[in-house]
Tab-separated table of C-alpha atoms in Angstrom:
chain	number	residue	atom	x	y	z
A	1	ALA	CA	-0.131	-0.136	-0.249
A	2	THR	CA	2.942	2.368	0.664
A	3	ARG	CA	4.467	1.786	-2.725
A	4	ALA	CA	1.108	2.396	-4.499
A	5	MET	CA	0.597	5.550	-2.370
A	6	SER	CA	4.092	7.058	-3.065
A	7	ALA	CA	3.480	6.389	-6.669
A	8	TYR	CA	0.300	8.107	-6.379
A	9	GLU	CA	1.771	11.165	-4.959
A	10	ASP	CA	4.673	11.321	-7.406
A	11	ALA	CA	1.753	11.356	-10.444
A	12	VAL	CA	-0.041	13.981	-8.627
A	13	ARG	CA	3.129	16.068	-7.695
A	14	THR	CA	4.163	15.808	-11.578
A	15	THR	CA	0.897	16.523	-12.769
A	16	LEU	CA	0.608	19.645	-10.687
A	17	GLY	CA	4.049	20.503	-11.728
A	18	ALA	CA	3.086	20.634	-15.344
A	19	LEU	CA	0.302	22.382	-14.855
A	20	ALA	CA	2.184	25.104	-12.886
A	21	ARG	CA	4.804	25.496	-15.550
A	22	ALA	CA	1.912	25.909	-18.359
A	23	LEU	CA	0.204	28.424	-16.323
A	24	ASP	CA	3.475	30.362	-15.448
A	25	ALA	CA	4.641	30.328	-19.327
A	26	LYS	CA	1.562	32.287	-20.334
A	27	ARG	CA	2.922	35.827	-19.864
A	28	CYS	CA	2.085	39.260	-21.543
A	29	ASP	CA	4.725	40.128	-23.981
A	30	ALA	CA	5.676	43.485	-22.855
A	31	THR	CA	7.123	44.399	-26.558
A	32	LEU	CA	3.364	44.666	-27.525
A	33	GLU	CA	2.689	47.467	-24.928
A	34	GLY	CA	1.951	50.795	-26.268
A	35	ALA	CA	-0.270	52.569	-28.700
A	36	TRP	CA	-0.756	51.712	-32.259
A	37	LYS	CA	-2.479	53.133	-35.081
A	38	LEU	CA	-4.644	51.364	-37.960
A	39	ASP	CA	-2.700	51.131	-41.215
A	40	VAL	CA	-5.949	51.043	-43.593
A	41	ALA	CA	-3.644	50.741	-46.595
A	42	ARG	CA	-2.037	47.441	-45.489
A	43	SER	CA	-5.321	45.904	-43.371
A	44	GLU	CA	-8.043	43.414	-44.889
A	45	SER	CA	-11.591	44.948	-44.976
A	46	LEU	CA	-13.424	43.803	-41.887
A	47	GLY	CA	-16.463	42.786	-44.115
A	48	PRO	CA	-16.496	39.149	-44.517
A	49	PHE	CA	-16.017	38.978	-40.632
A	50	LEU	CA	-18.929	41.657	-39.809
A	51	ARG	CA	-21.115	40.001	-42.278
A	52	ALA	CA	-20.772	36.368	-40.928
A	53	LEU	CA	-21.762	37.922	-37.437
A	54	GLY	CA	-24.806	39.295	-38.958
A	55	ALA	CA	-23.739	43.084	-39.369
A	56	PRO	CA	-25.482	45.040	-42.182
A	57	ARG	CA	-23.463	45.623	-45.011
A	58	ILE	CA	-23.536	49.493	-44.555
A	59	ALA	CA	-21.226	48.673	-41.360
A	60	THR	CA	-18.407	47.599	-43.514
A	61	PRO	CA	-17.011	50.682	-45.173
A	62	ILE	CA	-17.461	52.661	-41.800
A	63	ALA	CA	-15.217	49.985	-39.820
A	64	ASP	CA	-12.628	49.999	-42.637
A	65	ASN	CA	-11.999	53.465	-42.760
A	66	LEU	CA	-12.616	54.976	-39.393
A	67	PRO	CA	-9.347	55.972	-37.637
A	68	THR	CA	-8.577	53.379	-34.689
A	69	THR	CA	-5.828	53.397	-32.396
A	70	VAL	CA	-5.442	50.534	-29.988
A	71	THR	CA	-3.484	50.598	-27.029
A	72	VAL	CA	-2.039	47.326	-25.300
A	73	LYS	CA	-1.176	47.236	-21.444
A	74	CYS	CA	-0.050	44.189	-19.627
A	75	ASP	CA	-0.758	43.548	-16.264
A	76	ASP	CA	1.818	44.280	-13.681
A	77	ASP	CA	2.188	40.413	-12.838
A	78	GLY	CA	2.326	39.746	-16.579
A	79	ARG	CA	-0.436	37.166	-16.376
A	80	GLY	CA	-3.226	39.450	-18.102
A	81	PHE	CA	-3.511	42.562	-20.290
A	82	ALA	CA	-5.920	45.365	-20.982
A	83	ILE	CA	-6.642	46.481	-24.767
A	84	VAL	CA	-8.315	49.827	-25.230
A	85	ASP	CA	-9.739	50.403	-28.845
A	86	ALA	CA	-10.407	54.206	-29.429
A	87	THR	CA	-12.229	55.499	-32.450
A	88	ALA	CA	-14.193	58.708	-33.438
A	89	LEU	CA	-17.439	56.537	-32.731
A	90	SER	CA	-15.945	55.292	-29.430
A	91	SER	CA	-13.483	57.155	-27.480
A	92	ARG	CA	-12.745	54.240	-25.268
A	93	ASN	CA	-13.699	50.417	-25.295
A	94	GLU	CA	-11.381	48.600	-22.738
A	95	THR	CA	-11.322	44.699	-22.693
A	96	ARG	CA	-9.287	43.019	-19.722
A	97	ALA	CA	-8.479	39.403	-19.747
A	98	ARG	CA	-6.363	37.388	-17.617
A	99	PHE	CA	-4.371	33.849	-18.539
A	100	ASP	CA	-6.110	31.888	-15.863
A	101	GLY	CA	-8.668	30.153	-18.264
A	102	ALA	CA	-11.801	31.585	-16.491
A	103	GLU	CA	-14.605	32.783	-18.828
A	104	THR	CA	-16.370	35.909	-17.709
A	105	LEU	CA	-19.931	36.592	-18.681
A	106	ARG	CA	-20.218	39.837	-20.987
A	107	THR	CA	-23.006	41.887	-22.534
A	108	THR	CA	-22.658	43.708	-25.759
A	109	ARG	CA	-22.439	47.214	-25.727
A	110	GLY	CA	-25.779	47.625	-27.140
A	111	GLY	CA	-27.176	45.211	-24.356
A	112	ARG	CA	-28.721	42.558	-26.821
A	113	LYS	CA	-26.397	39.529	-26.690
A	114	ARG	CA	-24.328	38.054	-24.206
A	115	PHE	CA	-21.183	35.784	-24.432
A	116	TYR	CA	-18.449	34.631	-22.221
A	117	LEU	CA	-14.753	36.511	-22.775
A	118	SER	CA	-11.632	34.811	-21.704
A	119	GLY	CA	-7.871	35.546	-22.290
A	120	ASP	CA	-4.993	33.398	-23.498
A	121	ALA	CA	-1.434	34.109	-24.542
A	122	ARG	CA	-0.435	32.039	-27.695
A	123	GLU	CA	3.375	32.354	-29.097
A	124	GLY	CA	3.817	35.913	-28.149
A	125	ALA	CA	0.480	37.016	-28.995
A	126	LEU	CA	-2.176	38.141	-26.724
A	127	VAL	CA	-5.830	36.493	-27.481
A	128	ILE	CA	-9.083	37.630	-26.592
A	129	VAL	CA	-11.698	34.747	-26.857
A	130	CYS	CA	-15.429	35.331	-27.091
A	131	ARG	CA	-17.651	32.136	-26.757
A	132	LEU	CA	-20.953	33.051	-28.603
A	133	PHE	CA	-22.951	30.480	-26.458
A	134	GLU	CA	-26.382	32.363	-27.651
A	135	ARG	CA	-25.898	31.323	-31.140
A	136	GLY	CA	-25.428	27.830	-30.324
A	137	GLU	CA	-22.373	25.334	-29.623
A	138	GLY	CA	-19.434	25.955	-31.584
A	139	TRP	CA	-19.678	29.415	-32.340
A	140	ALA	CA	-16.740	31.941	-31.001
A	141	THR	CA	-14.353	35.002	-32.098
A	142	GLU	CA	-10.900	35.232	-31.564
A	143	GLN	CA	-8.877	38.477	-31.632
A	144	ILE	CA	-5.385	37.663	-31.828
A	145	ARG	CA	-3.040	40.392	-31.383
A	146	GLY	CA	1.074	39.820	-31.969
A	147	MET	CA	3.814	41.117	-34.010
A	148	ASP	CA	3.496	40.570	-37.981
A	149	PRO	CA	5.377	37.510	-38.476
A	150	SER	CA	6.672	39.171	-41.804
A	151	GLY	CA	8.870	41.313	-39.828
A	152	SER	CA	7.501	44.657	-40.540
A	153	GLY	CA	7.531	45.815	-37.134
A	154	MET	CA	3.646	46.289	-37.163
A	155	LEU	CA	1.261	44.804	-34.865
A	156	ARG	CA	-1.110	42.339	-36.454
A	157	GLU	CA	-4.774	41.926	-35.461
A	158	ARG	CA	-6.099	38.657	-36.414
A	159	ASN	CA	-10.031	38.602	-36.332
A	160	VAL	CA	-11.231	34.978	-36.429
A	161	LEU	CA	-15.175	33.661	-36.568
A	162	LYS	CA	-15.005	30.091	-35.596
A	163	ARG	CA	-18.559	28.463	-36.686
A	164	PRO	CA	-19.831	24.775	-36.098
A	165	ASN	CA	-20.726	22.198	-38.598
A	166	GLY	CA	-17.475	22.367	-40.273
A	167	GLU	CA	-17.975	25.699	-41.750
A	168	PRO	CA	-14.376	27.504	-42.403
A	169	ASP	CA	-13.328	30.029	-40.342
A	170	VAL	CA	-13.612	33.558	-41.394
A	171	VAL	CA	-10.042	35.299	-40.791
A	172	VAL	CA	-9.649	39.085	-41.226
A	173	ASP	CA	-5.792	40.499	-40.545
A	174	ARG	CA	-5.579	44.119	-39.690
A	175	PHE	CA	-2.423	45.869	-39.052
A	176	PHE	CA	-1.417	48.540	-37.015
A	177	ARG	CA	2.035	50.774	-36.523
A	178	ARG	CA	3.283	51.942	-33.297
A	179	VAL	CA	2.640	55.635	-32.354
A	180	VAL	CA	5.874	57.392	-31.490
A	181	ASP	CA	5.267	60.266	-28.939
């Protein structure tokens, strides 16, 4: 019985250690911090993403051409982040997330829909996941913000709509230039 208990304790220690290392590895990349301005010419149209979510077609040219500044701030402990989107239409839309895996119930600004928001860090990028449970199982959006892999020095914002039943994801990339004071 002692040998079996010792093996069990070792297995628990190993599992908890692996979990602790995985959680500790999720850190906000401080190189992403700062203000970033949308580069309209380099960015793809948000149209396919917005239309797949049910937005009217008229919203696309407005969203595509609206001057947008994104500010990224890592939490002091590096285990979470805040992103503030500012446009002429909405002066400050702040989204906060932690890397603890917890989902937070949120409501859209218009108050019509609810969703679960969570945060993640993947390969140096900050990820906001919105699970669109009111649409049904399998619906989610991800906003993935990280440095442009092409080496341009720009921030890439990848907007992904995940749909159920094998429908392909809708993916739109937007690019932002760092604001230099």
